Every structure is written in structure tokens, then in C-alpha cells.
Short mmCIF file of C-alpha atoms in Angstrom, two decimals:
data_model
loop_
_atom_site.label_atom_id
_atom_site.label_comp_id
_atom_site.label_asym_id
_atom_site.label_seq_id
_atom_site.Cartn_x
_atom_site.Cartn_y
_atom_site.Cartn_z
CA MET P 1 65.49 -41.75 -27.10
CA THR P 2 63.94 -43.57 -30.48
CA THR P 3 61.81 -42.00 -32.77
CA ALA P 4 58.76 -43.54 -32.66
CA ARG P 5 59.07 -41.83 -28.43
CA ARG P 6 59.69 -38.91 -30.25
CA LEU P 7 57.09 -39.09 -31.99
CA SER P 8 54.90 -39.94 -28.79
CA LEU P 9 55.66 -37.72 -26.52
CA LEU P 10 54.95 -34.75 -28.29
CA ALA P 11 51.82 -36.03 -29.49
CA THR P 12 50.97 -36.37 -26.32
CA ALA P 13 52.24 -32.50 -25.70
CA ALA P 14 49.75 -32.20 -28.68
CA LEU P 15 47.06 -33.87 -26.68
CA LEU P 16 46.88 -32.00 -23.53
CA ALA P 17 47.16 -28.54 -25.68
CA GLY P 18 44.55 -29.68 -27.97
CA CYS P 19 41.99 -30.50 -24.69
CA ALA P 20 41.55 -27.00 -23.90
CA SER P 21 38.59 -25.33 -25.24
CA VAL P 22 36.39 -22.67 -24.87
CA SER P 23 32.83 -23.10 -23.02
CA PRO P 24 30.04 -22.93 -25.83
CA ASP P 25 27.31 -21.48 -23.83
CA GLY P 26 30.45 -18.70 -22.32
CA LEU P 27 29.90 -20.13 -19.11
CA ARG P 28 26.12 -19.30 -18.78
CA GLY P 29 24.78 -22.66 -16.82
CA ASP P 30 28.26 -22.35 -14.42
CA VAL P 31 26.25 -19.21 -13.58
CA THR P 32 22.66 -19.95 -13.57
CA ALA P 33 23.93 -22.82 -11.72
CA LEU P 34 25.54 -20.56 -8.70
CA THR P 35 22.32 -18.34 -8.68
CA ALA P 36 20.59 -21.14 -8.92
CA GLY P 37 17.03 -20.06 -5.47
CA ARG P 38 19.25 -16.93 -5.15
CA THR P 39 17.91 -14.53 -7.16
CA ALA P 40 15.91 -12.17 -5.34
CA GLY P 41 12.75 -15.80 -4.65
CA VAL P 42 12.65 -16.56 -8.86
CA PRO P 43 13.74 -20.24 -8.73
CA GLN P 44 14.84 -21.02 -11.69
CA ALA P 45 15.88 -17.95 -14.29
CA ALA P 46 17.17 -17.88 -17.05
CA LEU P 47 19.81 -16.12 -18.18
CA PRO P 48 20.99 -13.89 -22.17
CA ALA P 49 21.52 -17.16 -24.56
CA MET P 50 23.99 -16.98 -28.17
CA ALA P 51 21.79 -18.48 -30.27
CA PRO P 52 19.99 -16.10 -32.07
CA ALA P 53 16.92 -18.14 -31.33
CA ALA P 54 16.74 -18.63 -28.30
CA ARG P 55 17.63 -14.60 -27.79
CA ALA P 56 14.08 -14.58 -30.39
CA GLN P 57 12.19 -17.11 -27.68
CA ALA P 58 12.99 -14.47 -24.83
CA GLN P 59 11.99 -11.44 -26.27
CA GLN P 60 9.09 -13.33 -26.73
CA SER P 61 8.86 -13.93 -23.40
CA ILE P 62 9.12 -10.56 -22.50
CA ASP P 63 7.05 -9.73 -25.30
CA HIS P 64 4.19 -11.79 -22.53
CA TRP P 65 5.73 -10.26 -19.50
CA LEU P 66 5.20 -6.53 -20.57
CA ALA P 67 1.64 -7.29 -22.00
CA GLN P 68 0.61 -8.56 -18.79
CA PRO P 69 0.47 -6.30 -15.37
CA LEU P 70 4.47 -6.38 -14.46
CA THR P 71 5.23 -9.27 -11.53
CA GLN P 72 8.26 -8.61 -9.30
CA ASP P 73 8.81 -12.11 -10.57
CA ALA P 74 8.12 -11.78 -14.16
CA ALA P 75 10.21 -7.80 -13.44
CA VAL P 76 13.28 -10.04 -12.74
CA HIS P 77 13.29 -12.79 -15.07
CA ILE P 78 12.67 -9.61 -17.62
CA ALA P 79 16.08 -7.78 -15.75
CA LEU P 80 18.35 -10.69 -16.21
CA LEU P 81 17.88 -11.08 -19.33
CA ASN P 82 17.50 -8.57 -21.08
CA ASN P 83 19.95 -5.61 -18.70
CA PRO P 84 22.58 -4.61 -21.17
CA GLY P 85 25.24 -4.71 -17.73
CA LEU P 86 24.40 -7.66 -17.41
CA LEU P 87 24.80 -9.29 -20.72
CA ALA P 88 28.51 -7.25 -20.56
CA ARG P 89 29.40 -8.77 -18.38
CA LEU P 90 28.89 -12.62 -18.93
CA ALA P 91 30.49 -11.72 -22.15
CA ALA P 92 33.69 -10.49 -20.05
CA LEU P 93 33.36 -14.35 -18.22
CA GLY P 94 33.84 -15.36 -21.94
CA VAL P 95 36.65 -13.38 -22.78
CA ALA P 96 38.16 -15.25 -18.95
CA ASP P 97 37.51 -18.39 -20.45
CA ALA P 98 38.64 -18.05 -23.87
CA GLU P 99 42.21 -16.18 -21.78
CA ARG P 100 42.32 -19.51 -20.31
CA VAL P 101 41.97 -21.45 -22.85
CA GLN P 102 44.88 -19.17 -23.94
CA ALA P 103 47.51 -19.67 -20.96
CA ILE P 104 47.39 -22.64 -20.76
CA THR P 105 47.65 -24.03 -24.66
CA LEU P 106 51.00 -24.64 -24.74
CA PRO P 107 53.40 -22.07 -28.01
CA ASN P 108 53.93 -22.40 -31.15
CA PRO P 109 57.83 -24.35 -31.82
CA HIS P 110 59.87 -22.15 -33.19
CA LEU P 111 61.41 -23.47 -37.31
CA THR P 112 65.34 -22.17 -37.55
CA LEU P 113 66.21 -22.82 -40.97
CA GLY P 114 69.85 -22.11 -42.09
CA ARG P 115 72.24 -22.15 -45.41
CA PHE P 116 76.15 -21.82 -45.57
CA THR P 117 78.25 -22.25 -48.14
CA THR P 118 81.82 -22.11 -47.88
CA SER P 119 84.29 -22.42 -50.92
CA GLN P 120 84.47 -26.21 -50.34
CA GLU P 121 81.44 -26.82 -49.02
CA ARG P 122 77.90 -26.30 -48.35
CA GLU P 123 75.76 -25.94 -45.01
CA MET P 124 72.10 -26.63 -44.47
CA GLU P 125 71.10 -26.15 -40.86
CA ARG P 126 67.18 -26.82 -39.59
CA THR P 127 66.16 -26.51 -36.21
CA LEU P 128 63.15 -27.54 -34.12
CA ALA P 129 62.60 -25.72 -30.13
CA PHE P 130 59.85 -24.94 -28.58
CA GLY P 131 59.92 -23.88 -24.44
CA LEU P 132 60.43 -26.93 -22.39
CA LEU P 133 58.55 -24.58 -19.14
CA ASP P 134 55.56 -24.93 -20.70
CA LEU P 135 54.82 -28.38 -21.41
CA ILE P 136 56.22 -29.30 -17.95
CA THR P 137 53.71 -27.33 -16.35
CA LEU P 138 51.18 -27.78 -18.37
CA PRO P 139 48.56 -29.22 -15.09
CA TRP P 140 49.62 -26.86 -12.58
CA ARG P 141 49.08 -24.14 -15.07
CA THR P 142 45.99 -25.88 -16.68
CA ALA P 143 44.34 -26.15 -12.93
CA ARG P 144 45.46 -22.88 -11.54
CA GLN P 145 44.34 -20.95 -14.98
CA ALA P 146 40.27 -22.98 -13.91
CA GLU P 147 40.44 -22.00 -10.83
CA ARG P 148 40.93 -18.21 -11.27
CA LEU P 149 38.14 -19.05 -13.48
CA GLN P 150 35.62 -19.95 -11.09
CA ILE P 151 36.07 -17.00 -9.34
CA ALA P 152 35.76 -15.09 -12.34
CA THR P 153 32.41 -17.49 -12.48
CA LEU P 154 31.62 -16.84 -7.86
CA GLN P 155 32.36 -13.46 -9.41
CA THR P 156 30.12 -12.75 -12.54
CA ALA P 157 26.93 -14.41 -10.48
CA GLN P 158 27.83 -12.62 -7.89
CA ASP P 159 26.20 -9.36 -10.28
CA VAL P 160 23.17 -11.77 -11.58
CA VAL P 161 22.11 -12.00 -7.95
CA THR P 162 22.73 -8.34 -6.84
CA LEU P 163 20.89 -7.10 -10.77
CA ALA P 164 18.42 -9.39 -9.30
CA ALA P 165 17.41 -8.04 -5.78
CA ASP P 166 17.55 -4.46 -7.66
CA THR P 167 15.35 -5.06 -9.37
CA ARG P 168 12.80 -6.30 -6.76
CA ARG P 169 13.86 -3.04 -4.25
CA ALA P 170 13.37 -1.19 -7.89
CA TRP P 171 9.34 -2.66 -9.13
CA LEU P 172 8.37 -2.82 -5.18
CA ARG P 173 9.59 1.34 -4.58
CA ALA P 174 7.25 2.00 -8.21
CA VAL P 175 4.91 -0.47 -6.93
CA ALA P 176 4.31 1.21 -3.60
CA ALA P 177 5.19 4.28 -5.34
CA GLU P 178 2.14 4.19 -7.33
CA GLN P 179 -0.43 3.61 -4.51
CA VAL P 180 0.99 6.70 -2.81
CA ALA P 181 -0.18 8.48 -5.22
CA ALA P 182 -3.21 7.08 -5.78
CA THR P 183 -3.48 7.71 -1.91
CA HIS P 184 -2.69 11.71 -2.24
CA GLU P 185 -4.79 11.98 -4.89
CA ARG P 186 -7.95 10.89 -2.47
CA MET P 187 -6.37 13.87 0.45
CA VAL P 188 -6.11 16.78 -2.57
CA GLU P 189 -9.80 16.01 -3.04
CA ALA P 190 -11.09 16.26 0.60
CA ALA P 191 -8.84 19.08 0.64
CA GLU P 192 -10.26 20.58 -2.58
CA ALA P 193 -13.56 19.93 -0.60
CA GLY P 194 -12.99 21.45 2.10
CA ALA P 195 -11.86 24.79 0.00
CA GLU P 196 -14.58 25.30 -1.90
CA LEU P 197 -16.78 24.53 1.12
CA ALA P 198 -15.08 27.18 2.86
CA ARG P 199 -15.23 29.86 0.05
CA ARG P 200 -19.06 29.47 0.25
CA MET P 201 -19.10 29.87 4.12
CA ALA P 202 -16.59 32.78 4.40
CA GLN P 203 -18.51 34.09 0.91
CA VAL P 204 -22.22 34.24 2.41
CA GLY P 205 -20.58 35.52 5.36
CA ASN P 206 -20.33 32.66 8.03
CA TRP P 207 -16.83 32.55 8.44
CA SER P 208 -13.68 34.69 8.33
CA ARG P 209 -11.13 35.22 5.82
CA LEU P 210 -9.12 33.32 8.62
CA GLN P 211 -10.87 30.10 8.47
CA GLN P 212 -11.20 30.22 4.45
CA ALA P 213 -7.56 30.56 4.26
CA ARG P 214 -6.38 27.37 6.94
CA GLU P 215 -8.40 25.44 4.31
CA GLN P 216 -7.14 26.99 1.88
CA VAL P 217 -3.07 26.01 3.10
CA VAL P 218 -4.53 22.62 3.78
CA LEU P 219 -5.26 22.22 0.43
CA HIS P 220 -1.78 23.44 -1.00
CA GLU P 221 -0.07 21.52 1.32
CA ALA P 222 -2.34 17.81 -0.65
CA THR P 223 -1.39 19.70 -3.51
CA ARG P 224 2.40 19.43 -2.82
CA GLN P 225 2.24 16.09 -2.00
CA ARG P 226 0.58 14.86 -4.77
CA ALA P 227 2.86 16.02 -6.93
CA ARG P 228 5.62 14.88 -5.11
CA ALA P 229 4.52 11.26 -5.11
CA GLN P 230 3.12 11.99 -8.48
CA LEU P 231 7.52 12.61 -9.08
CA ALA P 232 8.33 9.76 -7.47
CA ALA P 233 6.55 7.10 -8.74
CA ALA P 234 7.41 8.71 -12.36
CA THR P 235 10.99 8.50 -10.72
CA GLU P 236 10.65 4.93 -9.24
CA ARG P 237 9.31 3.59 -12.35
CA GLU P 238 12.25 5.61 -14.29
CA GLN P 239 14.63 3.03 -11.55
CA LEU P 240 12.72 -0.20 -12.95
CA ASN P 241 12.53 0.54 -16.43
CA ARG P 242 16.80 0.13 -16.41
CA ARG P 243 17.10 -1.97 -14.38
CA MET P 244 14.82 -3.80 -16.82
CA GLY P 245 16.54 -2.55 -20.00
CA LEU P 246 13.44 -1.39 -20.84
CA TRP P 247 12.52 1.74 -23.13
CA GLY P 248 10.56 3.09 -26.07
CA GLN P 249 7.46 1.61 -26.07
CA GLN P 250 8.39 -1.12 -23.90
CA THR P 251 8.12 0.92 -21.38
CA GLN P 252 4.46 1.23 -21.55
CA TYR P 253 3.63 -1.66 -19.44
CA GLN P 254 0.81 -1.64 -16.21
CA LEU P 255 2.20 -2.03 -13.21
CA ALA P 256 1.01 -4.80 -10.55
CA ASN P 257 -1.57 -2.46 -7.89
CA GLN P 258 -0.72 -3.58 -4.87
CA LEU P 259 2.17 -5.07 -3.12
CA PRO P 260 2.70 -8.91 -1.55
CA PRO P 261 0.35 -9.26 1.53
CA LEU P 262 2.48 -9.54 5.17
CA PRO P 263 3.77 -12.86 5.98
CA ALA P 264 2.33 -15.01 8.64
CA ALA P 265 4.89 -15.79 10.51
CA ALA P 266 8.52 -13.62 11.07
CA LEU P 267 11.63 -15.90 8.99
CA PRO P 268 13.60 -17.10 12.31
CA ALA P 269 17.26 -15.80 13.50
CA ASP P 270 18.12 -19.62 14.14
CA GLY P 271 21.66 -20.53 11.97
CA ILE P 272 21.44 -16.79 9.93
CA GLU P 273 26.30 -16.60 10.37
CA ALA P 274 26.32 -20.40 9.43
CA THR P 275 24.11 -20.65 6.24
CA ALA P 276 25.74 -17.17 5.66
CA LEU P 277 29.51 -18.33 5.63
CA ARG P 278 27.87 -21.23 4.18
CA GLU P 279 26.14 -20.04 1.59
CA ARG P 280 27.69 -16.42 0.26
CA LEU P 281 29.34 -16.37 -2.69
CA ASP P 282 31.65 -13.47 -2.21
CA VAL P 283 32.54 -15.76 1.23
CA GLN P 284 33.22 -18.58 -1.88
CA ALA P 285 35.02 -16.43 -4.05
CA ALA P 286 36.81 -15.13 -1.33
CA ARG P 287 38.43 -18.75 -0.46
CA ARG P 288 38.47 -19.56 -4.17
CA GLN P 289 41.41 -17.00 -4.04
CA LEU P 290 42.37 -18.09 -1.16
CA ASP P 291 43.52 -21.14 -2.55
CA THR P 292 44.91 -20.38 -5.23
CA GLN P 293 47.22 -18.12 -3.99
CA ALA P 294 48.24 -21.06 -1.12
CA THR P 295 48.56 -23.90 -3.73
CA ARG P 296 50.62 -21.00 -6.02
CA GLN P 297 52.94 -20.89 -3.74
CA GLY P 298 54.63 -23.60 -3.73
CA TRP P 299 56.14 -23.27 -7.10
CA SER P 300 56.69 -19.79 -7.76
CA ARG P 301 59.65 -19.82 -6.58
CA ALA P 302 60.68 -22.69 -9.38
CA GLY P 303 58.81 -21.31 -11.12
CA ALA P 304 61.28 -17.25 -10.99
CA VAL P 305 63.86 -18.43 -11.42
CA PHE P 306 63.99 -21.12 -14.23
CA GLY P 307 61.19 -19.66 -15.71
CA ASP P 308 62.32 -19.95 -19.28
CA ILE P 309 63.48 -22.90 -20.25
CA GLY P 310 63.67 -24.20 -23.85
CA LEU P 311 64.47 -28.07 -25.77
CA ALA P 312 65.32 -26.94 -29.85
CA TYR P 313 66.34 -30.16 -31.25
CA SER P 314 68.83 -29.50 -35.36
CA ARG P 315 69.82 -31.92 -37.64
CA ASN P 316 72.50 -29.87 -40.05
CA THR P 317 74.01 -31.31 -43.92
CA THR P 318 76.98 -29.99 -44.68
CA THR P 319 77.60 -31.26 -48.77
CA GLU P 320 81.36 -30.88 -50.37
CA ARG P 321 81.08 -29.63 -53.50
CA ALA P 322 84.44 -30.85 -54.49
CA THR P 323 82.71 -34.72 -53.67
CA GLY P 324 79.50 -33.62 -53.33
CA SER P 325 79.30 -36.25 -50.63
CA SER P 326 76.95 -35.16 -47.36
CA ASP P 327 77.35 -34.78 -43.21
CA ILE P 328 74.46 -35.46 -41.07
CA LYS P 329 74.92 -34.18 -37.55
CA ARG P 330 71.47 -33.82 -35.30
CA GLY P 331 71.53 -33.53 -31.55
CA TRP P 332 69.47 -31.89 -28.87
CA GLU P 333 70.13 -28.47 -27.28
CA ILE P 334 68.99 -27.08 -24.03
CA ASP P 335 68.31 -23.61 -23.41
CA LEU P 336 68.45 -22.55 -19.22
CA PRO P 337 69.42 -19.93 -17.40
CA LEU P 338 71.64 -20.12 -14.30
CA PRO P 339 70.45 -18.02 -10.92
CA LEU P 340 73.74 -16.35 -10.37
CA PHE P 341 71.55 -12.44 -10.25
CA ASP P 342 67.99 -14.09 -9.02
CA TRP P 343 67.70 -17.07 -7.04
CA GLY P 344 63.74 -16.10 -6.75
CA GLY P 345 63.61 -14.28 -3.32
CA ALA P 346 61.42 -11.40 -4.48
CA ALA P 347 59.27 -13.57 -5.96
CA ARG P 348 58.24 -15.82 -2.92
CA THR P 349 58.06 -13.46 -0.29
CA ARG P 350 55.04 -12.06 -3.60
CA ALA P 351 53.82 -15.42 -2.62
CA GLN P 352 53.92 -14.98 0.82
CA ALA P 353 51.75 -11.51 0.77
CA GLU P 354 49.85 -12.95 -1.24
CA VAL P 355 48.82 -14.88 0.70
CA GLU P 356 48.60 -13.06 3.50
CA GLN P 357 46.59 -10.56 1.54
CA SER P 358 43.90 -13.16 0.01
CA ALA P 359 43.22 -14.76 3.95
CA ALA P 360 43.01 -10.77 5.59
CA GLN P 361 40.19 -10.20 2.32
CA LEU P 362 39.33 -14.11 3.53
CA GLN P 363 38.59 -13.16 7.06
CA ASP P 364 37.59 -9.29 6.54
CA THR P 365 34.45 -10.51 4.18
CA ALA P 366 33.56 -13.46 6.74
CA VAL P 367 33.66 -11.19 9.16
CA ARG P 368 31.57 -8.76 6.79
CA ALA P 369 29.09 -11.10 6.09
CA ARG P 370 28.48 -12.29 10.33
CA SER P 371 27.68 -8.76 10.57
CA GLU P 372 25.67 -7.81 7.67
CA VAL P 373 23.19 -10.93 8.06
CA ARG P 374 22.96 -9.46 11.65
CA ALA P 375 22.32 -5.95 10.65
CA ALA P 376 19.99 -7.24 7.34
CA TRP P 377 17.35 -9.53 9.83
CA LEU P 378 16.77 -6.59 12.76
CA THR P 379 16.23 -4.48 10.19
CA TYR P 380 13.90 -7.61 8.39
CA ARG P 381 11.99 -8.08 12.26
CA THR P 382 11.48 -4.82 13.13
CA ALA P 383 9.91 -3.19 9.40
CA LEU P 384 7.72 -6.17 10.04
CA ASP P 385 6.58 -5.75 13.42
CA LEU P 386 6.04 -1.94 11.76
CA ALA P 387 4.46 -2.60 8.74
CA ARG P 388 2.30 -5.10 10.99
CA GLN P 389 1.33 -2.45 13.82
CA GLN P 390 0.87 -0.31 10.82
CA GLN P 391 -2.09 -2.66 9.23
CA ALA P 392 -3.63 -4.27 12.53
CA GLU P 393 -3.76 -0.88 14.68
CA VAL P 394 -3.17 2.32 12.99
CA VAL P 395 -5.31 1.58 10.02
CA PRO P 396 -8.26 0.45 11.30
CA LEU P 397 -8.59 2.56 14.30
CA ARG P 398 -7.84 5.64 11.62
CA GLN P 399 -10.90 4.41 9.99
CA LEU P 400 -12.96 3.88 13.51
CA ILE P 401 -12.11 7.18 14.15
CA ALA P 402 -13.45 8.57 10.18
CA GLN P 403 -17.24 6.35 10.86
CA GLU P 404 -17.03 7.95 14.98
CA THR P 405 -16.58 10.90 12.86
CA THR P 406 -19.46 10.84 10.68
CA LEU P 407 -22.09 9.20 13.27
CA ARG P 408 -21.54 12.22 15.52
CA TYR P 409 -21.87 15.00 11.80
CA ASN P 410 -24.93 13.03 10.93
CA GLY P 411 -25.59 13.68 15.20
CA MET P 412 -25.34 17.34 14.53
CA LEU P 413 -22.69 16.98 17.27
CA ALA P 414 -19.57 17.57 15.30
CA SER P 415 -19.45 19.38 11.60
CA VAL P 416 -18.86 18.64 8.49
CA TRP P 417 -14.63 20.23 9.30
CA ASP P 418 -13.55 17.88 12.26
CA MET P 419 -15.70 14.83 9.02
CA LEU P 420 -13.24 15.95 6.22
CA THR P 421 -9.92 16.29 8.53
CA GLU P 422 -10.18 12.40 9.85
CA ALA P 423 -10.72 11.78 5.68
CA ARG P 424 -7.25 13.09 5.31
CA ASN P 425 -6.08 11.62 8.44
CA SER P 426 -7.60 7.84 7.70
CA THR P 427 -6.06 8.29 3.90
CA GLN P 428 -3.00 9.30 5.12
CA ALA P 429 -2.50 6.39 7.52
CA VAL P 430 -3.36 3.62 4.55
CA ALA P 431 -0.22 5.35 2.47
CA ASN P 432 2.24 5.11 5.99
CA ALA P 433 0.77 1.31 5.85
CA ILE P 434 1.76 1.12 1.83
CA GLU P 435 5.27 2.60 2.36
CA ALA P 436 5.79 0.03 5.70
CA GLN P 437 4.73 -2.82 4.26
CA ARG P 438 7.77 -1.50 1.15
CA ASP P 439 9.99 -0.80 4.19
CA PHE P 440 9.30 -4.55 4.64
CA TRP P 441 9.43 -6.73 1.68
CA LEU P 442 12.97 -3.75 0.88
CA ALA P 443 14.19 -5.55 4.44
CA GLU P 444 13.28 -8.94 2.98
CA THR P 445 15.69 -8.78 -0.08
CA ASP P 446 18.01 -7.05 1.57
CA LEU P 447 18.07 -10.59 4.18
CA GLN P 448 17.79 -13.33 1.95
CA LEU P 449 20.31 -11.60 -0.49
CA ALA P 450 22.62 -11.10 2.96
CA LEU P 451 21.88 -14.41 3.75
CA THR P 452 22.84 -16.34 0.54
CA GLY P 453 23.70 -14.07 -2.31
CA THR P 454 26.04 -11.18 -1.03
CA SER P 455 26.95 -8.13 0.70
CA PRO P 456 23.73 -6.11 0.21
CA GLY P 457 25.65 -3.15 0.68
CA ALA P 458 23.77 0.15 2.87
CA LEU P 459 20.18 -1.19 4.13
CA GLN P 460 17.34 0.04 3.01
CA GLY P 461 14.09 -1.28 4.23
CA LEU P 462 14.26 1.77 7.03
CA THR P 463 16.11 4.22 6.27
CA SER P 464 14.63 5.05 2.79
CA GLY P 465 11.25 5.02 4.16
CA ALA P 466 11.99 7.33 6.69
CA ALA P 467 13.08 9.46 4.48
CA ALA P 468 10.27 9.55 2.07
CA SER P 469 7.92 8.98 5.05
CA THR P 470 5.30 11.83 4.80
CA THR P 471 3.57 14.20 7.41
CA PRO P 472 -0.34 13.58 8.25
CA GLN P 473 -2.25 16.28 7.56
CA GLY P 474 -4.74 18.20 9.23
CA HIS P 475 -5.98 21.39 11.20
#
């Protein structure tokens, strides 16, 4: 082999090793592309930038959103730009990218120098050695590391869409909790009026102490529910603050005063399972994991047997002390392991087991995705029907009853107690309608996440609504 050819091989190896570099934006662009259209209804949500100037501009945008009544889209934008947990996850993705580059970078060659003398001669040894297998397997290692990084990118994208969905849920709960707290305030006012009227009537002897005590109980119950509603509003707001990464003066923002209206038509159930299998990021990550393990299985045994092949070039100079004449000896050495004990059986078995494990995980993910999207759509559909029923039928009926009671009170056919009771019942119906509206949007968030994002976990639409609903008041 000529010297020029040797140099060309070394130059090729150095070029291959030099092509690997870390992503300048920490793979945020790849994550943004994967999460486009999956961030809780926000079409293009930006992620935290690495440049200080871009971060300062993002902070200005956050301050602008917080200065106005906070909408759900603005809350999602702020969470994706400001959540510390997401920042840590994106930094971990940058670490994975750096590890990928490190793994496919050729190790530095080893230079060995030696000087040996005898009474007749002096010998200088020079040896340049490097791992031959690292050079031969560089294309395969590059492809495998790229696949691993794609899986890590998909997992980070799942964290992004999950955070967006959690923020939207927190915003829905916080807004609904403030609305419900306002209705409880009106119920307390009605109960206070009834209790005061009862006190005066008992004072002049027109009412018994039993009737007055019943009104006092109604007032205490309304006060208790108002305290619980105010606590719920405060805690839900703190949940939203945590999602958005806010603290201090930034938490003094104003929420939007009402939930979004119900949609005119429901989403169809046709093709939801196919959409979930095609679009969900966790299914894509499981599929990618299986492809990576299947590719690795092909050369795992050879890698285990011949995993440490070294190549060295030596140039030794021997000089005779008496005459001063020198003799140069050149040559190559190859370090090849002999497969006497380890024939790669264990590595092959492990690779097969990992492929089977990845295949089972892909099947489990697909089955779970199908089930979750079916359950999410049923919850979504039921929540929409219940919310429409509450808004279109129950609330108007309660208002009609309150109006008719007022007319009868004016005609001295109903008492003032009947009118106050119907006022409280009508207000309670409004509170129930708000909770039903909130449950629908929670179910809609779960459905969108189950369709195009990842696993929504425990469905929260109607379950939380049942837990948080309050009982009507009355005599």
C-alpha cells in the first residue's frame, strides 16, 4: 500500500468522524415539527430558545399575554415557553444529542514511543494504533445512534403535548372554578336575605324558632359551599401557575371570565382508531424502537465476537553504536480476538429477546391507543350531551320556574320563601351548567390528546365533574 493511499484512508476516516456535530438549536426545531397541531389547539407553539436574545423576546411575549385576560391559547404558549420541567427535558435532549456525536466520533489513535539500548545498538520504536472496528462499523453506529436520537426526540415531543394538554385542563378548571365561586356568592346572598327575614319575623312573633333555625341552616350550608368553591378556585389557579412556571408578581394576572361555548356539532367517531395509530407519538416511538432493535439484531453476534479489533503501524529505528549505521523497520500489526470462549451466543439471545420485547411493547401501545381513543370519544360524546341538556333544558326550566314563582308572589299565591328557594335553585342550575361545560372541554382535551398526541392517562372529563359537583340547596 502506497503512502498516498494510506493518507487517503486516514483522511476519509477523519472526514467521516468530522461530519458528526450537535444540533445548533438542541433539536428544538425537530420537536416543534413533531408537535405541530398537537399542542392543545394551538397551531404553532414555540419552544424555549437557546439564544439570550430570543429568550428575552419570549419573556416580553409572556408579559404581554399576562397583561390581558388570560385565554387558554395564551396559557399554553406561556407554559411551553416558561415551564422549568420542559426546559430540563429539552436540555436532556441536547445531552442525548451530544452523546450521539460522542458515540460516533472515532477515538483518538494511540502513539507509543520507546527507546531501548544495548552495548552494541540503540533502538527507537514508534507505534501508531487505533481501533479498526470503530472505523469499519462507523456507518452502522451512525445509523443506530440517529435512530436512538429520533426515539428520544419523539419522547420529548410527547412531554411537550402532555404539558400543553395539562395546561389547557388547568386553565379550564381555573376558569370554571371562578365562575362557580361567583354563583355560590349569589347563593349566599339569597340565603342571607332569607335568614334575615326569618330573624325579623321570629322577632315579631310571626314565625317559630324552628322555621328560623331552618333558614339559618340553609345560610350555613350556602356559606360552607362558598368557602369550598373559593378554595377550589384558588387551588386550581395554583395548578395553572405551576404549569406556566409563574411565581411572584406574575401570578397576579386576570383569567378569562368564561369558558368557550359548546361546539355546534360533535366530532365523528369514524376512523378514530386509525387516526390514533397513524398520528400518536407514542405509537411512532414504539415502532421506531422495534425497527432499531431489529437492525441491531443482525450484527449483534459479530459485534460481540469481534468487538475489539485493533490496527497498528510501527516504525522502529536501530542504530549501531560502533559504526553509527541505522536500520529502519516498518510494519503493520493487527490485534484480533480469538473466539475460543465467547461465540456470541449470549449476545444473539439478548438481541432476539430485545426484539421480542419491543414487538410486545408496540402491540401493547397500539392496543392501549385503540382503547383509549374509544373511551375518550365516548366520554366526549356523553359530556357534550349532558352539557347541552344542562344549558338548553335545565337552566331555562329553572329560570321559568323562578319567573312563575315571582308572578305568584306578586299575586300573593306564593311566599317570599318560595321565591328565595327558587332563586337559589336557579343559581345552582347555572353552577351545574358551568361544571358540565367544563367537563365537556376536559373530555375534548383528552380526546385530542388520545387521537394525535399520546396517552391521556385517566380520563378526567366526567369523573372530576362528578367529584366536584355540588348538591342543590332548598328547604
